[in-house]
Coordinates of N, CA and C in Angstrom, one line a residue:
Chain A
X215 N 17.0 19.2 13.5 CA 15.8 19.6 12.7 C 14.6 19.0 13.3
X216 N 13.9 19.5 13.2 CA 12.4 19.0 14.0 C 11.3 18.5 12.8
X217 N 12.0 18.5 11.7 CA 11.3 17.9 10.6 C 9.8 18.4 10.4
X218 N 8.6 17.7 10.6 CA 7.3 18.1 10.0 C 6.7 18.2 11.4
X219 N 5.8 19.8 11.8 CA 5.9 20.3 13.2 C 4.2 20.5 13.2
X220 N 3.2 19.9 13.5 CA 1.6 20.3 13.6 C 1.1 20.5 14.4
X221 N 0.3 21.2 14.7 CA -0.6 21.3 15.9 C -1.7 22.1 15.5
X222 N -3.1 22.0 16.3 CA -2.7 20.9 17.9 C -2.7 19.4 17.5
X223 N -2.4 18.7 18.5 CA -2.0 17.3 18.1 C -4.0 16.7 18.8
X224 N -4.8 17.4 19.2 CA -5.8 17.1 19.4 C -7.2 18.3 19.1
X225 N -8.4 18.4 18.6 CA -9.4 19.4 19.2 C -10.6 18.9 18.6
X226 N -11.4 19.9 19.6 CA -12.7 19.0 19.3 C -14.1 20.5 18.6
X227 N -14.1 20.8 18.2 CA -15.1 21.4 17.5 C -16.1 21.2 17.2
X228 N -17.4 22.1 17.3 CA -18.4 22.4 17.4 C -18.9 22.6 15.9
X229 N -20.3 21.9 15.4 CA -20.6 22.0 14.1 C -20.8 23.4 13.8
X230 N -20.6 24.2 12.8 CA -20.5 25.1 12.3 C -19.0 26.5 12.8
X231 N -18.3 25.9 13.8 CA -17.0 26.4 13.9 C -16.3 26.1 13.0
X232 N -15.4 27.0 13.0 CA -14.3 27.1 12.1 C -12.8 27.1 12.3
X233 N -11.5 26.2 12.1 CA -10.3 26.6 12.5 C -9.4 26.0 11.7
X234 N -7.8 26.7 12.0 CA -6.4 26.6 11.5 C -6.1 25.5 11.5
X235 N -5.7 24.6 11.1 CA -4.4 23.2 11.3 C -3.3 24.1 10.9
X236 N -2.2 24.0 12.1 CA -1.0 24.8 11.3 C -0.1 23.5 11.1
X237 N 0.7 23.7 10.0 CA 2.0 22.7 9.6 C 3.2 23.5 9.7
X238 N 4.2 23.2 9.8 CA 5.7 23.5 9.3 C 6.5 22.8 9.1
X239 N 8.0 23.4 8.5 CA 8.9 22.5 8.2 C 10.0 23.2 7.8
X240 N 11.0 22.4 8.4 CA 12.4 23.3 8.6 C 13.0 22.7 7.5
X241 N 13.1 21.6 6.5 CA 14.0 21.0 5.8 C 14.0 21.9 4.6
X242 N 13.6 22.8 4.4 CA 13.3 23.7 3.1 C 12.6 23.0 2.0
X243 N 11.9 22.6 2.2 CA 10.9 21.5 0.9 C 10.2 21.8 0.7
X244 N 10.4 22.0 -0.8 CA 9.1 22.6 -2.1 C 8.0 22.2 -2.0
X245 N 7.6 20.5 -1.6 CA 6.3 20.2 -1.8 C 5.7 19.8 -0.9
X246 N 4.3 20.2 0.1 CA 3.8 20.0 0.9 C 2.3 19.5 0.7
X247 N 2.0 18.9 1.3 CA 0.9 18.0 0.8 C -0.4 17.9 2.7
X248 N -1.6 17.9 2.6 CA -2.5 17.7 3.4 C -3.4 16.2 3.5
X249 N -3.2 15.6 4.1 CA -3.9 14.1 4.0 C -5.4 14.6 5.2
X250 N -6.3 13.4 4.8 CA -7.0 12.9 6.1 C -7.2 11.7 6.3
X251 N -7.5 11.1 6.9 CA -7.5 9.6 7.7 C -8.2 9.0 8.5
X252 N -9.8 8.7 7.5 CA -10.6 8.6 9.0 C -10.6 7.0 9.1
X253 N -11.2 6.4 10.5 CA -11.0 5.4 11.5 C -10.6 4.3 10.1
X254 N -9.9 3.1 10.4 CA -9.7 2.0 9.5 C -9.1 2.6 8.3
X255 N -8.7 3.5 8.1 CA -8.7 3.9 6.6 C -7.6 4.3 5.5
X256 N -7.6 4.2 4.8 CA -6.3 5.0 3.9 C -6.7 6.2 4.4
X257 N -5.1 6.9 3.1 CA -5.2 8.2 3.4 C -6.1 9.0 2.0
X258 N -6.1 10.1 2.2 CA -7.3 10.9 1.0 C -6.6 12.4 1.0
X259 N -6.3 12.6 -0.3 CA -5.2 13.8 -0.3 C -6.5 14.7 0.0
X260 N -6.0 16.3 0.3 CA -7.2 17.5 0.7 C -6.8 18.2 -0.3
X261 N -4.9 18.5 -0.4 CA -4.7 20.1 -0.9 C -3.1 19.4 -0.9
X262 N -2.5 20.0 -2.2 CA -1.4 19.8 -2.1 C -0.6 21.7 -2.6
X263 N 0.7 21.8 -2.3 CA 1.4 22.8 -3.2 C 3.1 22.0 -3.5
X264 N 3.2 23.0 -4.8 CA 4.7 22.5 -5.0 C 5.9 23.4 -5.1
X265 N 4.7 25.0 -4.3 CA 6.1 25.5 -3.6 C 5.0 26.7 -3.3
X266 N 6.1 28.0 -2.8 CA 5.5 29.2 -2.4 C 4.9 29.7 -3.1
X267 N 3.5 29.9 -2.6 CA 2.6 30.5 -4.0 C 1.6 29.8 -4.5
X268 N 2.3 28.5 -4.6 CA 1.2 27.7 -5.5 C 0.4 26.4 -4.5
X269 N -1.1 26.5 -4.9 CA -1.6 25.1 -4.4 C -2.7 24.8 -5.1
X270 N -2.7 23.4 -4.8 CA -3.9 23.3 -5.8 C -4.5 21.8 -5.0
X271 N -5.9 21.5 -6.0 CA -7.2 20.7 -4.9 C -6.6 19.1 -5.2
X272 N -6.4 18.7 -4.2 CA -6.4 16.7 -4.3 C -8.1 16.2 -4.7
X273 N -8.0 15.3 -4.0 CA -9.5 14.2 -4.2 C -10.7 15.2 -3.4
X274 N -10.4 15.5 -2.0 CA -11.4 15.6 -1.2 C -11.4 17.0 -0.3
X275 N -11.4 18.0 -1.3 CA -11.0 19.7 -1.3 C -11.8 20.2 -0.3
X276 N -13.1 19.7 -0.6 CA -14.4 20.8 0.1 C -14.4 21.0 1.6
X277 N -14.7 21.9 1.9 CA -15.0 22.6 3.4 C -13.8 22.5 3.5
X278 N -12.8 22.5 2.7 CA -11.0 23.1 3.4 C -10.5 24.3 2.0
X279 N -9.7 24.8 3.0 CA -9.0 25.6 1.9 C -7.5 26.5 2.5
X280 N -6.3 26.3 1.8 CA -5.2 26.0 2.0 C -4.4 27.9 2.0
X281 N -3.6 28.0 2.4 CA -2.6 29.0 1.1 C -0.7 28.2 2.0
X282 N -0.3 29.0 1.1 CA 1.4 29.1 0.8 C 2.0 30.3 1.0
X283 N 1.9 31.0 1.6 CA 3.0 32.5 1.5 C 4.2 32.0 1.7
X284 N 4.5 31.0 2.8 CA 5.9 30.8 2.9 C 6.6 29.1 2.2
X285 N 7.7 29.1 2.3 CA 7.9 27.8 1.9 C 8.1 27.0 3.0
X286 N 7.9 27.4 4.3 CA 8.0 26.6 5.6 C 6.5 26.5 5.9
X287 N 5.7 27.1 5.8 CA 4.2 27.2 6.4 C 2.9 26.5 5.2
X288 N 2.2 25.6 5.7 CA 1.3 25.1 5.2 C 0.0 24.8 5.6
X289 N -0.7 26.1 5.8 CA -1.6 25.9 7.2 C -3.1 25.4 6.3
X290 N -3.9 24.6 6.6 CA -5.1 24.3 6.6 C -6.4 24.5 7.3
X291 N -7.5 25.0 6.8 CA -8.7 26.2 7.1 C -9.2 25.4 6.6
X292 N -10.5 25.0 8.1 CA -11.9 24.4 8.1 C -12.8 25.8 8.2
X293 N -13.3 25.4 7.4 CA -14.8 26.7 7.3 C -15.7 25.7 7.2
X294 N -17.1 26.3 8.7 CA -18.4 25.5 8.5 C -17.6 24.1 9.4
X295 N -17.3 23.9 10.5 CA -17.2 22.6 10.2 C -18.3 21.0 10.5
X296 N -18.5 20.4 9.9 CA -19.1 19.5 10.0 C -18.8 17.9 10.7
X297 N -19.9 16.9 10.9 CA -19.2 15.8 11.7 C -18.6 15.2 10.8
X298 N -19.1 15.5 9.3 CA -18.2 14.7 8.4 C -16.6 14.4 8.6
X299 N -15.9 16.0 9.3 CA -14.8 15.9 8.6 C -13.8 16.0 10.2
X300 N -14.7 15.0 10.9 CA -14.2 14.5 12.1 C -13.7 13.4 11.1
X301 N -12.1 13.7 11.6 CA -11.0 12.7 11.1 C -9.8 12.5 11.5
X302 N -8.3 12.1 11.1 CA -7.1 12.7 11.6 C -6.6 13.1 10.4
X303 N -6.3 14.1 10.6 CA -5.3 15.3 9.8 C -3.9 14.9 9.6
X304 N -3.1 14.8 8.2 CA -1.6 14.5 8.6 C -1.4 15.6 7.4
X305 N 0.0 15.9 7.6 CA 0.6 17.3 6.8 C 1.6 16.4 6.5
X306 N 2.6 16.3 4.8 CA 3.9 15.6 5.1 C 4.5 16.7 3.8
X307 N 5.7 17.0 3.5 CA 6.5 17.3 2.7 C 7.7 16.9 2.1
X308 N 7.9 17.4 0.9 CA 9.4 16.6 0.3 C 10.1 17.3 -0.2
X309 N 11.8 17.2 -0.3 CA 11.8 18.1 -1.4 C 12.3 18.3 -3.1
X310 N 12.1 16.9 -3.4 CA 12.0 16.4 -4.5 C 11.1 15.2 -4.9
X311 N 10.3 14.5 -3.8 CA 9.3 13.5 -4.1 C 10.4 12.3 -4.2
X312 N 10.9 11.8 -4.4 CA 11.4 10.3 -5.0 C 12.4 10.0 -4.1
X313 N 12.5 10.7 -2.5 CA 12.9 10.2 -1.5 C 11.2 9.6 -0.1
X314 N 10.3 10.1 -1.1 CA 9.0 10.1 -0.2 C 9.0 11.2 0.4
X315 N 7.7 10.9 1.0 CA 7.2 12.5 2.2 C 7.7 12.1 3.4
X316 N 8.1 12.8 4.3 CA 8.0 13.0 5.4 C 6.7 13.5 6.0
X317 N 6.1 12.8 7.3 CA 5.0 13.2 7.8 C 5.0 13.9 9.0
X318 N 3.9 15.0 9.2 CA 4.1 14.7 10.9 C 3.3 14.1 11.5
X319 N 3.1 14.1 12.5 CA 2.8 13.2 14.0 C 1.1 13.5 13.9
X320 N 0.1 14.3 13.0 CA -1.0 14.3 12.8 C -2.1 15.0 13.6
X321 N -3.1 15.6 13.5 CA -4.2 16.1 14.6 C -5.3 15.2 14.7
X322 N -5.7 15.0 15.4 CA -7.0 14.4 15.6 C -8.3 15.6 15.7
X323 N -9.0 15.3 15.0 CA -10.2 16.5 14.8 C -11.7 15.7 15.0
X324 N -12.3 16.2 16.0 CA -13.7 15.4 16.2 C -14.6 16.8 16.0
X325 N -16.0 16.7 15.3 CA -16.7 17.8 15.3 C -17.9 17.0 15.6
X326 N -18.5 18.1 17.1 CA -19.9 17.6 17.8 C -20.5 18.8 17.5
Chain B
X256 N -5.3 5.8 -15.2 CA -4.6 6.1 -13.7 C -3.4 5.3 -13.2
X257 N -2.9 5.5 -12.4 CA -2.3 4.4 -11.4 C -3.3 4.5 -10.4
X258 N -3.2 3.0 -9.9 CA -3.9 2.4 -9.0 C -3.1 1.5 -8.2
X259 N -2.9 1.3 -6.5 CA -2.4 0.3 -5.8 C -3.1 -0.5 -5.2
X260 N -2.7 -1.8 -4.8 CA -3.6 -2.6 -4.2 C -3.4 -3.4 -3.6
X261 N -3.7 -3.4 -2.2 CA -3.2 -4.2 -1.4 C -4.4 -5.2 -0.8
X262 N -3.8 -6.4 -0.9 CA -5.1 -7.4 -1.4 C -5.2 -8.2 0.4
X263 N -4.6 -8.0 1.0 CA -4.3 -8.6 2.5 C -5.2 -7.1 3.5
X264 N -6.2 -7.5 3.7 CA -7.0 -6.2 4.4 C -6.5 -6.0 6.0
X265 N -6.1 -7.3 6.5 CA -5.1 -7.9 7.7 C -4.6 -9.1 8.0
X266 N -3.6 -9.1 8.4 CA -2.9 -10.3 8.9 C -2.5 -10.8 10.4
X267 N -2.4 -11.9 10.8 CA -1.4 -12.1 12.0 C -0.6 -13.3 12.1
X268 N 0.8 -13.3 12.6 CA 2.0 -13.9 12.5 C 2.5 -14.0 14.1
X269 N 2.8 -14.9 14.2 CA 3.4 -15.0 15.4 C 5.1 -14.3 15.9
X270 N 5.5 -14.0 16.8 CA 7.1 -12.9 16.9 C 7.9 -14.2 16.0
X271 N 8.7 -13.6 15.7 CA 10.1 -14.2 15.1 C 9.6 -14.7 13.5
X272 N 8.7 -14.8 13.3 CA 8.4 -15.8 12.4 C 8.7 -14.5 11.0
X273 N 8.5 -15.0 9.7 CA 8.2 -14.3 8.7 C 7.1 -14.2 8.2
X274 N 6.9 -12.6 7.9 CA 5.6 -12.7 7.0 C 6.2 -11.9 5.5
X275 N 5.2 -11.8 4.6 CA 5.4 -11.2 3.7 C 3.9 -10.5 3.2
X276 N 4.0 -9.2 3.1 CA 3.0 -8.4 2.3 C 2.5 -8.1 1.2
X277 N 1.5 -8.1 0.5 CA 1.5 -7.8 -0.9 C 0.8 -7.1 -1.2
X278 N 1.5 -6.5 -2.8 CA 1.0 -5.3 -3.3 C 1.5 -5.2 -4.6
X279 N 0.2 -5.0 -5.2 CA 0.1 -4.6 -6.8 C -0.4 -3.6 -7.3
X280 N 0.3 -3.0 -8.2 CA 0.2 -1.7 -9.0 C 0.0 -1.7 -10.7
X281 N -0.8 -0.6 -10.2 CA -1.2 -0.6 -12.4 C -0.8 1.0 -13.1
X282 N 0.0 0.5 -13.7 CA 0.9 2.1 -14.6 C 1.1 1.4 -16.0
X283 N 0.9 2.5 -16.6 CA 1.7 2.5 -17.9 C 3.2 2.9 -18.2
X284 N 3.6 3.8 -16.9 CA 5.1 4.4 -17.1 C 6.1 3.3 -17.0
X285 N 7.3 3.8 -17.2 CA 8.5 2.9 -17.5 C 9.3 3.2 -16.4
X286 N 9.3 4.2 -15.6 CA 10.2 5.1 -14.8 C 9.0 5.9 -13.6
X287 N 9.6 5.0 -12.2 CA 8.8 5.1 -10.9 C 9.3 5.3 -9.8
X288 N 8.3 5.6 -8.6 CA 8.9 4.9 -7.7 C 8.1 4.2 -6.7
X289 N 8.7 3.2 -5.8 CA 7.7 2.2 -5.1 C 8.3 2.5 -3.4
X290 N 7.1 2.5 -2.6 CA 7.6 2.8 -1.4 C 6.5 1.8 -0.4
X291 N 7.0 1.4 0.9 CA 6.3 1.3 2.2 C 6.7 1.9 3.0
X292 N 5.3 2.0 3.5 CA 5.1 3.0 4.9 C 4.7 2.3 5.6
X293 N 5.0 2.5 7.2 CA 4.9 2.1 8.2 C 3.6 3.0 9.3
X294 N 2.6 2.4 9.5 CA 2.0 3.7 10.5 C 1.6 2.7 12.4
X295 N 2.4 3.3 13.2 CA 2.3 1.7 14.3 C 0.7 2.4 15.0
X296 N -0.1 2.2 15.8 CA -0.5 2.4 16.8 C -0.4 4.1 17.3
X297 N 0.9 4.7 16.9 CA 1.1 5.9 17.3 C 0.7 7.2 16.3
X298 N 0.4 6.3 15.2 CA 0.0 6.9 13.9 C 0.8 7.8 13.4
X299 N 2.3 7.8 13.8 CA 2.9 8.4 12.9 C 3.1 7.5 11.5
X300 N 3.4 8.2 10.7 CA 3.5 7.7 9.4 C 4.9 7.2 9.4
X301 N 5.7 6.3 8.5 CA 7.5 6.3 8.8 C 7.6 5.5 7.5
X302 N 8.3 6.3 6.7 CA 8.8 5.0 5.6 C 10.0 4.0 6.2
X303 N 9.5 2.8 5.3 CA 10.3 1.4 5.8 C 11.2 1.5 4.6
X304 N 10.6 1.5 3.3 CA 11.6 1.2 2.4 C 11.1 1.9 1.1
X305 N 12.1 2.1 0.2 CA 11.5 2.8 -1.1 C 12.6 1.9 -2.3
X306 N 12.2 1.9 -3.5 CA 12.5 1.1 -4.4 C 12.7 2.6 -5.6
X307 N 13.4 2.1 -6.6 CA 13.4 2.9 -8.1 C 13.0 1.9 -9.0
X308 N 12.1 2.1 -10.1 CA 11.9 1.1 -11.1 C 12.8 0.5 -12.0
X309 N 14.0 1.9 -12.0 CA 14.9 1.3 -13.1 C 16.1 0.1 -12.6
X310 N 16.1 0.4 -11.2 CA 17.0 -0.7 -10.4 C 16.5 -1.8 -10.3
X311 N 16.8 -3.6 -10.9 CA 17.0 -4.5 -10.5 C 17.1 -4.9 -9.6
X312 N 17.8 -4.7 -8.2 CA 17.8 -5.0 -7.6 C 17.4 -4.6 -6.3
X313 N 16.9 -5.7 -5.3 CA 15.5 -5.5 -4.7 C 16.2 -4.4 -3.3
X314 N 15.1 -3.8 -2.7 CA 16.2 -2.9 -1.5 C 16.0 -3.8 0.0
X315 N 16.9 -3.5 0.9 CA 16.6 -3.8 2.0 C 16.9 -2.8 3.0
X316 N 16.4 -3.0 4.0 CA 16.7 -2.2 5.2 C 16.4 -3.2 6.9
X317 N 17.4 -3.7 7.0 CA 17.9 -4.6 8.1 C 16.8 -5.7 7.6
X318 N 15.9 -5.8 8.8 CA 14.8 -7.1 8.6 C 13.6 -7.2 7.4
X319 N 13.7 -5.6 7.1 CA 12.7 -5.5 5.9 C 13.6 -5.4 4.5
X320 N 13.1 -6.4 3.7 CA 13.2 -6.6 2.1 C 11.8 -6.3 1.3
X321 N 12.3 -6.4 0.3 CA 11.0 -6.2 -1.0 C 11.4 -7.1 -1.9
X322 N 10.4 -7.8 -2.8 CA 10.3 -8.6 -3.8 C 9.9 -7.9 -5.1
X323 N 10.5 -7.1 -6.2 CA 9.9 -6.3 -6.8 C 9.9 -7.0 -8.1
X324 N 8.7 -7.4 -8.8 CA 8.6 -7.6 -10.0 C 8.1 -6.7 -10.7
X325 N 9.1 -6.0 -12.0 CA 8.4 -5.4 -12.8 C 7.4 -5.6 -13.6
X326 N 7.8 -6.4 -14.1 CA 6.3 -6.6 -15.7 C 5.6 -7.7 -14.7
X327 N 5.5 -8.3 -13.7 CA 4.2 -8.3 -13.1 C 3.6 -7.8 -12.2
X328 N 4.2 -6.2 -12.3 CA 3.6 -4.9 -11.2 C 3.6 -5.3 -9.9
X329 N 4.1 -6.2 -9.4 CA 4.2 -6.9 -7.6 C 5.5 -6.0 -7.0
X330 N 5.0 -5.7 -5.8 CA 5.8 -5.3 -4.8 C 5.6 -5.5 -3.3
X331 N 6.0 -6.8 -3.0 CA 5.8 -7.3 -1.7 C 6.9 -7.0 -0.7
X332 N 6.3 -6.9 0.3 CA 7.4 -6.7 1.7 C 7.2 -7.5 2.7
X333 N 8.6 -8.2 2.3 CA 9.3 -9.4 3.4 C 9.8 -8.4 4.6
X334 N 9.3 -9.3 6.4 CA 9.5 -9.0 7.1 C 10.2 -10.0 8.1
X335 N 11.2 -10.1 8.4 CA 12.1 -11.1 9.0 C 11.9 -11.4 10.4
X336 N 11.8 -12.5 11.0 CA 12.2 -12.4 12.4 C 11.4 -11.2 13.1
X337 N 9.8 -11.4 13.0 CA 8.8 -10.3 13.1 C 8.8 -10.0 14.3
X338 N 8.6 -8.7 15.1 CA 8.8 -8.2 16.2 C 7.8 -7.6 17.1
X339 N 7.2 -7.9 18.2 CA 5.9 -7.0 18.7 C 6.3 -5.7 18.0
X340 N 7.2 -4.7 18.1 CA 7.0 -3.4 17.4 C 6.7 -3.2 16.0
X341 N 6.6 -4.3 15.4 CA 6.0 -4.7 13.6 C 4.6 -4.4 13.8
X342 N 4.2 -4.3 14.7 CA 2.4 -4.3 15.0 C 2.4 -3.1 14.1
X343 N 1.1 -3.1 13.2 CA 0.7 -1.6 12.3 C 0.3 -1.8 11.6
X344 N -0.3 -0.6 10.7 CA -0.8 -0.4 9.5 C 0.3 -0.4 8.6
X345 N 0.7 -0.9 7.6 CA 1.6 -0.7 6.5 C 0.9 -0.5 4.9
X346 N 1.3 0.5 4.4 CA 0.5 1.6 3.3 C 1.8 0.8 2.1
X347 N 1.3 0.4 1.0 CA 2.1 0.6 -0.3 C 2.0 1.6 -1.1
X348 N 2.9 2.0 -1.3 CA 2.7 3.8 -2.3 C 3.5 3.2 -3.5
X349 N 3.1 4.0 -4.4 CA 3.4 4.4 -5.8 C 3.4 5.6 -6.7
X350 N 4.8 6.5 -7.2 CA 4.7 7.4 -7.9 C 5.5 7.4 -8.9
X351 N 4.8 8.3 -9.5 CA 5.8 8.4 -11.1 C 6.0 10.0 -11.2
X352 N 7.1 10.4 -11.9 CA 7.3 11.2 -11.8 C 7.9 12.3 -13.5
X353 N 7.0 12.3 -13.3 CA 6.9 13.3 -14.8 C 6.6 14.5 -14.7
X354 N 5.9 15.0 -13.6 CA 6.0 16.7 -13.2 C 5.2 16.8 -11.9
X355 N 5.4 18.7 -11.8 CA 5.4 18.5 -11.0 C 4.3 18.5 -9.6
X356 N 2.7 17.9 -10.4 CA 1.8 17.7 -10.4 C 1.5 16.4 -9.8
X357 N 2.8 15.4 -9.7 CA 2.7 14.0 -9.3 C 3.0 13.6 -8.0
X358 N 1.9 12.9 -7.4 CA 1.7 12.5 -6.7 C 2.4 11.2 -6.2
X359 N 2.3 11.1 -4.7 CA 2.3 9.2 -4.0 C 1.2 9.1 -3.9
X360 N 0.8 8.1 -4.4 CA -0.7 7.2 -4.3 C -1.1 6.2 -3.4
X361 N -1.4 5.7 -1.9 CA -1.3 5.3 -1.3 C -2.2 4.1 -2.0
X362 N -2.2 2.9 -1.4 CA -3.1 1.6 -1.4 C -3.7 2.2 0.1
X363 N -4.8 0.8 0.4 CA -5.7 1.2 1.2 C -4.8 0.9 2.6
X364 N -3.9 0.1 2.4 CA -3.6 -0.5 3.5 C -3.6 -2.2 4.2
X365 N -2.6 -2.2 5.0 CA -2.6 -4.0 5.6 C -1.7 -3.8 6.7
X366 N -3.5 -4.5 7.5 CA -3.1 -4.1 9.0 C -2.0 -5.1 9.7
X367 N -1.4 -5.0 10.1 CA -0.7 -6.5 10.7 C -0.2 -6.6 12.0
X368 N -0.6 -7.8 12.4 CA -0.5 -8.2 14.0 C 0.4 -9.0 14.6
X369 N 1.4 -8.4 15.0 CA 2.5 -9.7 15.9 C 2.3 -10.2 16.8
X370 N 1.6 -11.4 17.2 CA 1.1 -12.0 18.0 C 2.6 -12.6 19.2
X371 N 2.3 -12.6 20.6 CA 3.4 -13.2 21.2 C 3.9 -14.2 21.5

């Protein structure tokens, strides 16, 4: 299993560009969740779902926006992007919660 | 709400030695769950250990233990015989689970340094 799979694992974007963070995940798990993580810092949910079809906003929603067609795919969409939201990206999923998330390996996102 | 808190913003310990981490949580529920995560330098995320509320007794996984007091919401993480690869950020989480709208709630974090 290759567990929680993101990319790219780096990019650097231009203020008012726009792009994909893709996630995946082979373990078949209902619930997938979007973090960010800027320098020193906890994490700050963006967008969570708790299966295909459904998602809904965490703490710090704006200038992102998610969907779910599949139960493998969790991709996250920067529109407008800003230097604000120069941060690192982590995607993690579970498939009942009360074994924890699994994460992946995270993007690093810089916007000049 | 629930709220976590990790009151140690960083630490450093010399190899071998023990440290222990701390972390407190505020719930009303009866029925939880308590977790540490591990994030080294590489920034992946990794859980170390996870706990159930209704179990008594504390979990371990090789060098890492936990000290879990219920009714004084404490959940500290003993680390044994500490290792330069112990170097990291370590996150305290907390969730409860009543549907399926519930979340892990991370603390801020506690950075910790294995000195040689």
């Amino acid at each position: 299993n290759a567990g929680v799979t993101q990319t790219p694992k780096f990019r650097i974007l231009k203020i008012g560009q726009s792009m994909t963070l893709q996630c995946t995940q082979d373990m078949n798990h209902n619930y997938m969740y979007w973090y960010r993580q800027d320098p020193g810092m906890g994490l700050k949910l963006i967008y969570y779902s708790v299966g295909a079809g459904i998602t809904d906003k965490g703490e710090v929603p704006n200038g992102y926006n998610v969907s779910r067609s599949t139960t493998e795919d969790f991709p996250l969409r920067l529109e407008l992007a800003a230097p604000s939201q120069t941060s690192v990206y982590f995607c993690a999923s579970s498939y009942d919660r009360v074994d924890g998330y699994t994460f992946g390996s995270g993007t690093r996102l810089t916007v000049v | 709400a629930q709220t976590v808190t990790q009151s140690q913003p960083e630490m450093s310990v010399q190899e071998a030695e023990t440290v222990t981490l701390s972390c407190t949580y505020d719930t009303s529920e009866n029925n939880y769950y308590l977790f540490w995560y591990k994030q080294p330098p590489s920034r992946q995320m990794i859980l170390v250990i996870r706990q159930e509320a209704y179990k008594q007794q504390n979990a371990t996984e090789n060098r890492f233990s936990v000290n879990f007091q219920k009714a004084a919401k404490s959940f500290s993480l003993k680390i044994s015989d500490s290792q330069l690869g112990d170097t990291a950020m370590y996150f305290c989480a907390f969730m409860k689970l009543m549907n399926r709208d519930d979340k892990i709630i991370f603390g801020k974090g506690t950075r910790l340094h294995i000195l040689p």
